[in-house]
Short mmCIF file of C-alpha atoms in Angstrom, two decimals:
data_model
loop_
_atom_site.label_atom_id
_atom_site.label_comp_id
_atom_site.label_asym_id
_atom_site.label_seq_id
_atom_site.Cartn_x
_atom_site.Cartn_y
_atom_site.Cartn_z
CA MET A 100 10.77 -8.92 -33.05
CA GLU A 101 13.71 -6.63 -32.37
CA ILE A 102 14.37 -3.72 -30.06
CA GLU A 103 17.38 -1.57 -29.21
CA VAL A 104 17.33 0.20 -25.88
CA THR A 105 19.68 1.55 -23.21
CA GLN A 106 20.58 -0.74 -20.32
CA GLU A 107 19.20 1.65 -17.68
CA LYS A 108 15.76 1.95 -19.24
CA LEU A 109 15.39 -1.78 -19.88
CA ALA A 110 16.62 -2.75 -16.42
CA LYS A 111 14.24 -0.30 -14.75
CA ALA A 112 11.25 -1.55 -16.74
CA LEU A 113 12.05 -5.23 -16.14
CA ASN A 114 12.56 -4.72 -12.41
CA SER A 115 9.15 -3.07 -12.27
CA VAL A 116 7.20 -5.80 -14.06
CA SER A 117 9.10 -8.84 -12.77
CA ARG A 118 7.88 -8.41 -9.18
CA ILE A 119 4.55 -10.09 -9.89
CA ALA A 120 5.85 -12.74 -12.31
CA VAL A 121 5.27 -15.64 -9.95
CA GLY A 122 4.42 -18.76 -11.91
CA LYS A 123 1.96 -21.42 -10.89
CA VAL A 124 2.57 -25.11 -11.49
CA THR A 125 -0.46 -25.34 -13.72
CA LEU A 126 0.46 -22.23 -15.72
CA PRO A 127 4.24 -21.83 -16.07
CA VAL A 128 3.83 -18.93 -18.53
CA LEU A 129 3.06 -16.70 -15.53
CA ASN A 130 6.80 -16.79 -14.83
CA ASN A 131 7.30 -14.89 -18.06
CA VAL A 132 7.23 -11.30 -19.23
CA LEU A 133 5.40 -10.64 -22.47
CA ILE A 134 7.44 -8.39 -24.75
CA ARG A 135 5.31 -6.87 -27.49
CA VAL A 136 6.31 -4.45 -30.23
CA ASP A 137 3.40 -3.00 -32.19
CA ASN A 138 3.89 -0.06 -34.58
CA GLY A 139 6.97 1.06 -32.69
CA LYS A 140 5.30 0.87 -29.27
CA VAL A 141 7.12 -1.51 -26.92
CA SER A 142 5.24 -2.98 -23.96
CA LEU A 143 6.46 -5.25 -21.17
CA ILE A 144 3.63 -7.10 -19.43
CA THR A 145 3.39 -9.55 -16.52
CA THR A 146 0.42 -10.97 -14.68
CA ASN A 147 -0.42 -13.34 -11.83
CA LEU A 148 -4.10 -13.48 -12.88
CA ASP A 149 -5.15 -11.26 -9.95
CA MET A 150 -3.32 -8.24 -11.28
CA ALA A 151 -1.15 -7.21 -14.22
CA THR A 152 1.63 -4.68 -14.68
CA GLN A 153 2.43 -3.04 -18.00
CA VAL A 154 5.33 -0.71 -18.76
CA SER A 155 5.70 1.24 -21.99
CA LEU A 156 9.38 1.19 -22.92
CA PRO A 157 11.01 4.02 -24.91
CA VAL A 158 13.50 2.44 -27.35
CA VAL A 159 16.08 3.56 -29.88
CA SER A 160 14.67 1.35 -32.66
CA SER A 161 12.32 -1.61 -33.01
CA LYS A 162 10.69 -4.20 -35.27
CA ASP A 163 7.22 -5.56 -34.55
CA GLY A 164 6.75 -8.93 -32.90
CA VAL A 165 5.90 -10.65 -29.63
CA ILE A 166 7.46 -13.25 -27.32
CA THR A 167 7.38 -14.28 -23.65
CA VAL A 168 10.60 -14.77 -21.69
CA PRO A 169 11.33 -15.82 -18.06
CA ALA A 170 10.94 -12.47 -16.32
CA LYS A 171 13.28 -12.79 -13.35
CA LEU A 172 16.09 -14.34 -15.39
CA LEU A 173 15.90 -11.58 -18.00
CA ALA A 174 15.65 -8.86 -15.33
CA GLU A 175 18.68 -10.15 -13.41
CA PHE A 176 20.72 -10.62 -16.59
CA ILE A 177 20.03 -7.10 -17.86
CA SER A 178 20.68 -5.57 -14.41
CA ASN A 179 24.18 -7.08 -14.41
CA LEU A 180 25.16 -5.67 -17.80
CA PRO A 181 27.29 -2.49 -17.92
CA ARG A 182 25.39 0.76 -17.46
CA GLY A 183 25.32 3.12 -20.41
CA GLU A 184 25.41 0.34 -22.99
CA LYS A 185 22.86 -0.07 -25.77
CA ILE A 186 21.26 -3.50 -25.73
CA LYS A 187 19.72 -5.30 -28.68
CA LEU A 188 17.02 -7.93 -28.14
CA THR A 189 16.16 -10.10 -31.13
CA ALA A 190 13.44 -12.73 -30.95
CA LYS A 191 12.97 -15.60 -33.38
CA ASP A 192 10.46 -18.37 -32.78
CA THR A 193 10.80 -19.12 -29.04
CA LYS A 194 14.33 -17.79 -28.43
CA ILE A 195 15.51 -14.30 -27.66
CA THR A 196 19.08 -13.17 -28.28
CA ILE A 197 20.57 -10.41 -26.15
CA THR A 198 23.69 -8.65 -27.36
CA THR A 199 25.69 -5.66 -26.14
CA GLY A 200 29.40 -4.98 -26.51
CA LYS A 201 31.29 -8.12 -25.47
CA TYR A 202 28.22 -9.82 -24.00
CA SER A 203 25.81 -12.15 -25.74
CA SER A 204 23.19 -14.57 -24.47
CA VAL A 205 20.30 -16.64 -25.76
CA ILE A 206 17.30 -17.26 -23.50
CA ASN A 207 14.62 -19.80 -24.22
CA GLY A 208 11.18 -18.26 -24.17
CA SER A 209 7.77 -19.33 -25.44
CA LEU A 210 5.14 -18.21 -27.88
CA ALA A 211 2.65 -15.63 -26.65
CA ASP A 212 -0.37 -17.81 -27.45
CA ASP A 213 -0.64 -19.18 -23.91
CA PHE A 214 -0.14 -15.83 -22.17
CA PRO A 215 -3.39 -14.74 -20.47
CA ALA A 216 -5.32 -11.92 -22.10
CA LEU A 217 -5.13 -8.74 -20.07
CA PRO A 218 -8.30 -7.36 -18.50
CA GLU A 219 -9.43 -4.01 -19.87
CA ILE A 220 -11.24 -1.15 -18.18
CA ASP A 221 -14.53 -0.14 -19.78
CA GLU A 222 -13.59 3.49 -20.40
CA LYS A 223 -17.17 4.63 -21.05
CA ASN A 224 -18.50 3.36 -17.74
CA ALA A 225 -15.38 3.84 -15.62
CA VAL A 226 -15.07 6.36 -12.80
CA THR A 227 -11.72 8.13 -13.17
CA PHE A 228 -9.96 10.70 -11.05
CA LYS A 229 -6.44 12.03 -10.63
CA MET A 230 -4.41 13.10 -7.63
CA GLY A 231 -0.84 13.87 -6.60
CA VAL A 232 1.47 10.90 -6.26
CA ASP A 233 2.81 11.99 -2.87
CA GLU A 234 -0.67 12.39 -1.39
CA PHE A 235 -1.70 8.99 -2.75
CA LYS A 236 1.44 7.26 -1.47
CA ASP A 237 1.19 8.78 2.00
CA GLY A 238 -2.53 8.08 2.31
CA VAL A 239 -2.38 4.46 1.21
CA SER A 240 0.62 3.78 3.46
CA GLN A 241 -1.18 5.29 6.46
CA VAL A 242 -4.28 3.18 5.93
CA MET A 243 -2.87 -0.13 4.74
CA VAL A 244 -1.12 -0.75 8.06
CA ALA A 245 -4.50 -1.74 9.53
CA SER A 246 -5.47 -4.24 6.81
CA SER A 247 -5.82 -7.93 7.64
CA ASN A 248 -3.94 -11.02 6.43
CA ASP A 249 -6.84 -13.32 7.30
CA LEU A 250 -7.89 -14.89 3.99
CA SER A 251 -11.05 -16.26 5.59
CA ARG A 252 -12.31 -12.64 5.66
CA PRO A 253 -11.33 -11.45 2.15
CA ALA A 254 -12.94 -8.01 2.47
CA LEU A 255 -10.57 -7.10 5.29
CA THR A 256 -7.47 -7.99 3.24
CA GLY A 257 -8.10 -4.96 1.04
CA VAL A 258 -8.42 -1.20 1.26
CA TYR A 259 -11.93 0.19 0.95
CA PHE A 260 -12.27 3.14 -1.44
CA ASN A 261 -15.57 4.85 -0.70
CA THR A 262 -17.36 8.16 -1.01
CA HIS A 263 -19.22 9.84 1.84
CA ASP A 264 -20.51 13.42 1.82
CA LYS A 265 -18.75 13.90 -1.55
CA ILE A 266 -15.38 12.96 -0.04
CA LEU A 267 -13.35 10.04 -1.33
CA ALA A 268 -11.94 8.17 1.64
CA ILE A 269 -9.92 5.00 2.00
CA ALA A 270 -10.13 2.72 5.01
CA SER A 271 -8.90 -0.61 6.29
CA THR A 272 -9.47 -2.69 9.39
CA ASP A 273 -8.45 -6.07 10.75
CA GLY A 274 -11.16 -6.11 13.40
CA TYR A 275 -8.81 -4.82 16.12
CA ARG A 276 -7.90 -1.46 14.62
CA LEU A 277 -9.19 0.85 11.93
CA ALA A 278 -7.55 3.54 9.82
CA GLU A 279 -9.30 6.05 7.57
CA LYS A 280 -7.79 8.70 5.29
CA LYS A 281 -9.78 11.35 3.42
CA LEU A 282 -8.18 11.72 0.00
CA ILE A 283 -10.21 13.97 -2.29
CA LYS A 284 -13.08 16.42 -1.71
CA ASN A 285 -15.97 17.29 -4.02
CA ILE A 286 -16.24 13.85 -5.62
CA GLN A 287 -19.44 13.68 -7.66
CA SER A 288 -19.43 9.94 -8.42
CA GLU A 289 -20.25 7.19 -5.95
CA ILE A 290 -17.42 4.75 -5.26
CA ASN A 291 -17.63 1.66 -3.04
CA VAL A 292 -14.91 -0.83 -3.97
CA ILE A 293 -12.28 -2.94 -2.21
CA VAL A 294 -8.79 -2.94 -3.71
CA PRO A 295 -6.49 -5.82 -2.66
CA ALA A 296 -3.69 -4.63 -0.40
CA ASN A 297 -1.19 -6.64 -2.47
CA SER A 298 -2.16 -4.70 -5.57
CA LEU A 299 -1.67 -1.40 -3.76
CA ARG A 300 1.77 -2.54 -2.58
CA GLU A 301 2.66 -3.12 -6.22
CA VAL A 302 1.45 0.37 -7.12
CA LEU A 303 3.50 1.90 -4.31
CA ALA A 304 6.57 -0.05 -5.43
CA ALA A 305 6.12 1.31 -8.97
CA ILE A 306 6.31 4.92 -7.81
CA ASN A 307 9.66 6.60 -8.41
CA ASP A 308 11.15 10.07 -8.51
CA GLY A 309 9.70 12.30 -11.18
CA MET A 310 6.17 10.89 -10.97
CA GLU A 311 3.81 13.70 -9.98
CA GLU A 312 0.30 12.45 -10.78
CA ILE A 313 -1.58 9.17 -10.58
CA GLU A 314 -4.75 8.37 -12.51
CA ILE A 315 -7.13 5.87 -10.93
CA SER A 316 -10.03 4.30 -12.83
CA PHE A 317 -12.71 2.00 -11.42
CA ASN A 318 -15.35 -0.05 -13.13
CA GLU A 319 -17.53 -2.88 -11.86
CA ASN A 320 -14.76 -5.39 -11.12
CA LEU A 321 -11.44 -3.76 -12.03
CA VAL A 322 -9.20 -0.89 -10.98
CA ARG A 323 -6.43 0.64 -13.05
CA PHE A 324 -3.59 2.81 -11.76
CA ARG A 325 -1.58 4.84 -14.28
CA LEU A 326 1.78 6.33 -13.32
CA GLY A 327 3.54 7.76 -16.34
CA ASP A 328 4.67 4.76 -18.41
CA VAL A 329 3.56 2.26 -15.76
CA GLU A 330 0.08 0.77 -15.57
CA VAL A 331 -1.22 -1.62 -12.90
CA ILE A 332 -4.59 -3.32 -13.41
CA SER A 333 -6.14 -5.37 -10.62
CA ASN A 334 -9.27 -7.32 -9.88
CA LEU A 335 -11.37 -5.88 -7.08
CA ILE A 336 -12.34 -7.97 -4.06
CA ASP A 337 -15.90 -9.20 -4.53
CA ALA A 338 -17.22 -8.77 -0.99
CA SER A 339 -19.16 -6.36 1.20
CA TYR A 340 -17.15 -4.07 3.45
CA PRO A 341 -18.39 -3.51 7.01
CA ASP A 342 -19.93 -0.18 7.92
CA TYR A 343 -16.76 0.98 9.62
CA ARG A 344 -18.01 4.47 10.45
CA ARG A 345 -20.16 2.97 13.21
CA LEU A 346 -16.90 2.30 15.08
CA PHE A 347 -16.16 6.02 15.41
CA PRO A 348 -17.11 7.03 18.97
CA LYS A 349 -19.60 9.88 19.02
CA GLU A 350 -18.05 11.34 22.15
CA SER A 351 -14.87 10.81 24.17
CA ASN A 352 -14.59 11.99 27.77
CA ILE A 353 -10.80 11.96 27.91
CA LYS A 354 -8.77 14.04 25.46
CA VAL A 355 -5.01 14.40 25.63
CA ASN A 356 -2.70 16.40 23.37
CA VAL A 357 0.89 15.15 23.22
CA ASN A 358 4.05 15.43 21.19
CA LYS A 359 4.12 12.41 18.89
CA ASP A 360 7.85 11.71 19.12
CA GLU A 361 7.87 11.91 22.91
CA PHE A 362 4.84 9.64 23.22
CA LEU A 363 6.25 7.18 20.67
CA ARG A 364 9.50 6.99 22.63
CA VAL A 365 7.82 6.04 25.91
CA VAL A 366 5.53 3.56 24.14
CA LYS A 367 8.55 1.84 22.59
CA LEU A 368 10.20 1.63 26.01
CA ALA A 369 7.08 0.03 27.46
CA ALA A 370 6.86 -2.30 24.46
CA LEU A 371 10.22 -3.85 25.39
CA PHE A 372 8.46 -5.28 28.43
CA ALA A 373 5.00 -5.64 26.91
CA ARG A 374 6.08 -8.06 24.18
CA ARG A 375 6.60 -10.70 26.89
CA SER A 376 3.05 -10.25 28.19
CA ALA A 377 -0.23 -11.53 26.78
CA GLY A 378 -1.32 -9.37 23.87
CA GLY A 379 1.71 -7.11 24.21
CA ALA A 380 -0.31 -5.09 26.71
CA ILE A 381 0.61 -1.61 27.87
CA VAL A 382 -1.48 0.73 30.00
CA CYS A 383 -1.97 4.42 29.24
CA GLU A 384 -3.34 6.35 32.22
CA THR A 385 -4.22 10.01 32.72
CA LYS A 386 -4.07 11.68 36.12
CA LYS A 387 -5.13 15.21 36.96
CA PRO A 388 -3.91 17.81 36.42
CA ASN A 389 -1.05 17.14 34.03
CA THR A 390 0.14 13.53 33.79
CA LEU A 391 -0.06 10.84 31.13
CA SER A 392 1.77 7.65 32.10
CA VAL A 393 2.61 4.63 29.97
CA LYS A 394 3.53 1.41 31.73
CA ALA A 395 4.01 -2.29 31.14
CA VAL A 396 4.69 -5.23 33.42
CA ALA A 397 6.37 -8.51 32.50
CA ASN A 398 6.61 -10.91 35.45
CA GLU A 399 9.89 -12.47 34.32
CA LEU A 400 11.55 -9.18 33.29
CA GLY A 401 10.26 -6.45 35.55
CA GLU A 402 8.24 -3.36 34.86
CA ASN A 403 8.49 0.00 33.15
CA GLU A 404 6.66 3.29 33.60
CA SER A 405 7.24 6.61 31.84
CA VAL A 406 5.45 9.89 32.49
CA ILE A 407 4.60 12.71 30.07
CA GLU A 408 3.50 16.12 31.28
CA THR A 409 0.40 17.43 29.52
CA GLU A 410 -2.93 19.00 30.39
CA VAL A 411 -5.43 16.45 31.66
CA ALA A 412 -9.10 17.27 32.32
CA GLU A 413 -10.32 13.77 33.17
CA GLU A 414 -8.74 10.72 34.76
CA GLY A 415 -8.87 7.30 33.13
CA LYS A 416 -6.86 4.47 31.70
CA ILE A 417 -6.89 2.11 28.76
CA THR A 418 -4.99 -1.10 27.96
CA LEU A 419 -3.67 -1.48 24.41
CA ASN A 420 -1.63 -3.72 22.17
CA SER A 421 1.78 -2.03 22.03
CA ARG A 422 2.51 -3.00 18.41
CA PHE A 423 -0.82 -1.61 17.22
CA LEU A 424 -0.14 1.65 19.06
CA ILE A 425 3.36 1.97 17.56
CA ASP A 426 1.97 1.34 14.07
CA ALA A 427 -0.66 4.03 14.59
CA LEU A 428 1.83 6.59 15.88
CA ASN A 429 4.17 5.95 12.96
CA SER A 430 1.26 6.60 10.60
CA LEU A 431 0.45 10.03 12.03
CA SER A 432 2.09 12.82 10.04
CA GLU A 433 2.17 15.77 12.46
CA ASP A 434 4.28 16.53 15.54
CA LYS A 435 1.27 17.30 17.73
CA ILE A 436 -1.37 14.58 18.07
CA GLU A 437 -4.57 14.01 20.01
CA LEU A 438 -5.59 10.89 21.94
CA LYS A 439 -9.25 10.36 22.83
CA PHE A 440 -11.04 7.63 24.79
CA SER A 441 -13.79 7.29 27.38
CA ASN A 442 -13.06 4.20 29.49
CA GLN A 443 -11.32 0.85 29.51
CA VAL A 444 -13.78 -0.73 27.08
CA SER A 445 -14.03 2.11 24.58
CA PRO A 446 -11.63 2.45 21.63
CA LEU A 447 -8.68 4.82 21.53
CA VAL A 448 -8.92 7.41 18.75
CA LEU A 449 -5.70 8.95 17.45
CA SER A 450 -5.51 11.89 15.07
CA ASN A 451 -3.39 14.87 14.18
CA GLN A 452 -4.24 17.94 16.25
CA LYS A 453 -4.64 20.22 13.23
CA GLY A 454 -5.62 17.86 10.45
CA GLU A 455 -8.97 16.09 10.22
CA ASP A 456 -8.08 13.93 7.25
CA TYR A 457 -6.63 10.90 9.09
CA THR A 458 -8.09 8.89 11.95
CA HIS A 459 -6.73 5.74 13.56
CA ILE A 460 -8.76 3.68 16.06
CA ILE A 461 -7.46 0.88 18.29
CA MET A 462 -9.73 -1.43 20.24
CA PRO A 463 -8.68 -1.90 23.88
CA LEU A 464 -7.50 -5.13 25.47
CA SER A 465 -9.44 -6.49 28.39
CA SER A 466 -7.69 -5.35 31.55
#
């Protein structure tokens, strides 16, 4: 096997695939990147068994062959070579020789026989759709903040892609908060799958300038994301997702419109005190005719209260986890937002005033 390629292109491709090359004691080959040249097509592939990343590499010249090489070592070595240089990689048996200008190195690799076979999407039975990269990135980032790290509840560690009323939505919840984003309208196929949050983080990390469109394909147990020359394939989470739409309150007695930045500022001030209290509790209270206050009390530090002027039709208060509220506010995309709740035991619903595509719900703390 032999390839000749520019340093920038090889370094970029290796940095992309090496992120998931985390070996296991029982399968050291997972530390490696598979380099395959087949009829002039060069592919770099890594996997951790739960997901795989593949990058198609444009090269100056090549000779067919295949080898696996320690991914992080190769990525770091190539990244430290001079930019603008052409690099030649030559593999023979289980060694790969890297040469460019004054630099030369030999890295011990291994045969590709032990490298796991990559899962493949059944194209005939797959559900495939495309969307803009920016919309995908923003939507996933807004929703994933509410996913759980509790491995005892695997469904909640992922993001739920689902269709409802011909709209593709994504949602996540950790049991204390819930985020939903409507992505695409007029979807004809039915989708109900859970994508691991870790896999989506890898997809987001693979996005770079110049990528305009992402293709997403689902079949029974796999999802594939295509971004130009980058492809991420992941197992789906085999679990049932809770019927999260039941958590949406049908009605809310108290509705408040506020400027997001102003509200976020006073919440952060209260959070300085709240983080010393149980649950990081802060209290949001409305008072007629035009006051929304945010306050927190920490016995050993003191107390804080800030007031925002806004129209208030009903009086009420709700106690919330300050970190959850900050996360939610950072996820909202517009300057003007709406807060809705009914009482101290009902959830707080946050949304953009104009847009109906994103909703964030936070369960209250007991007061």
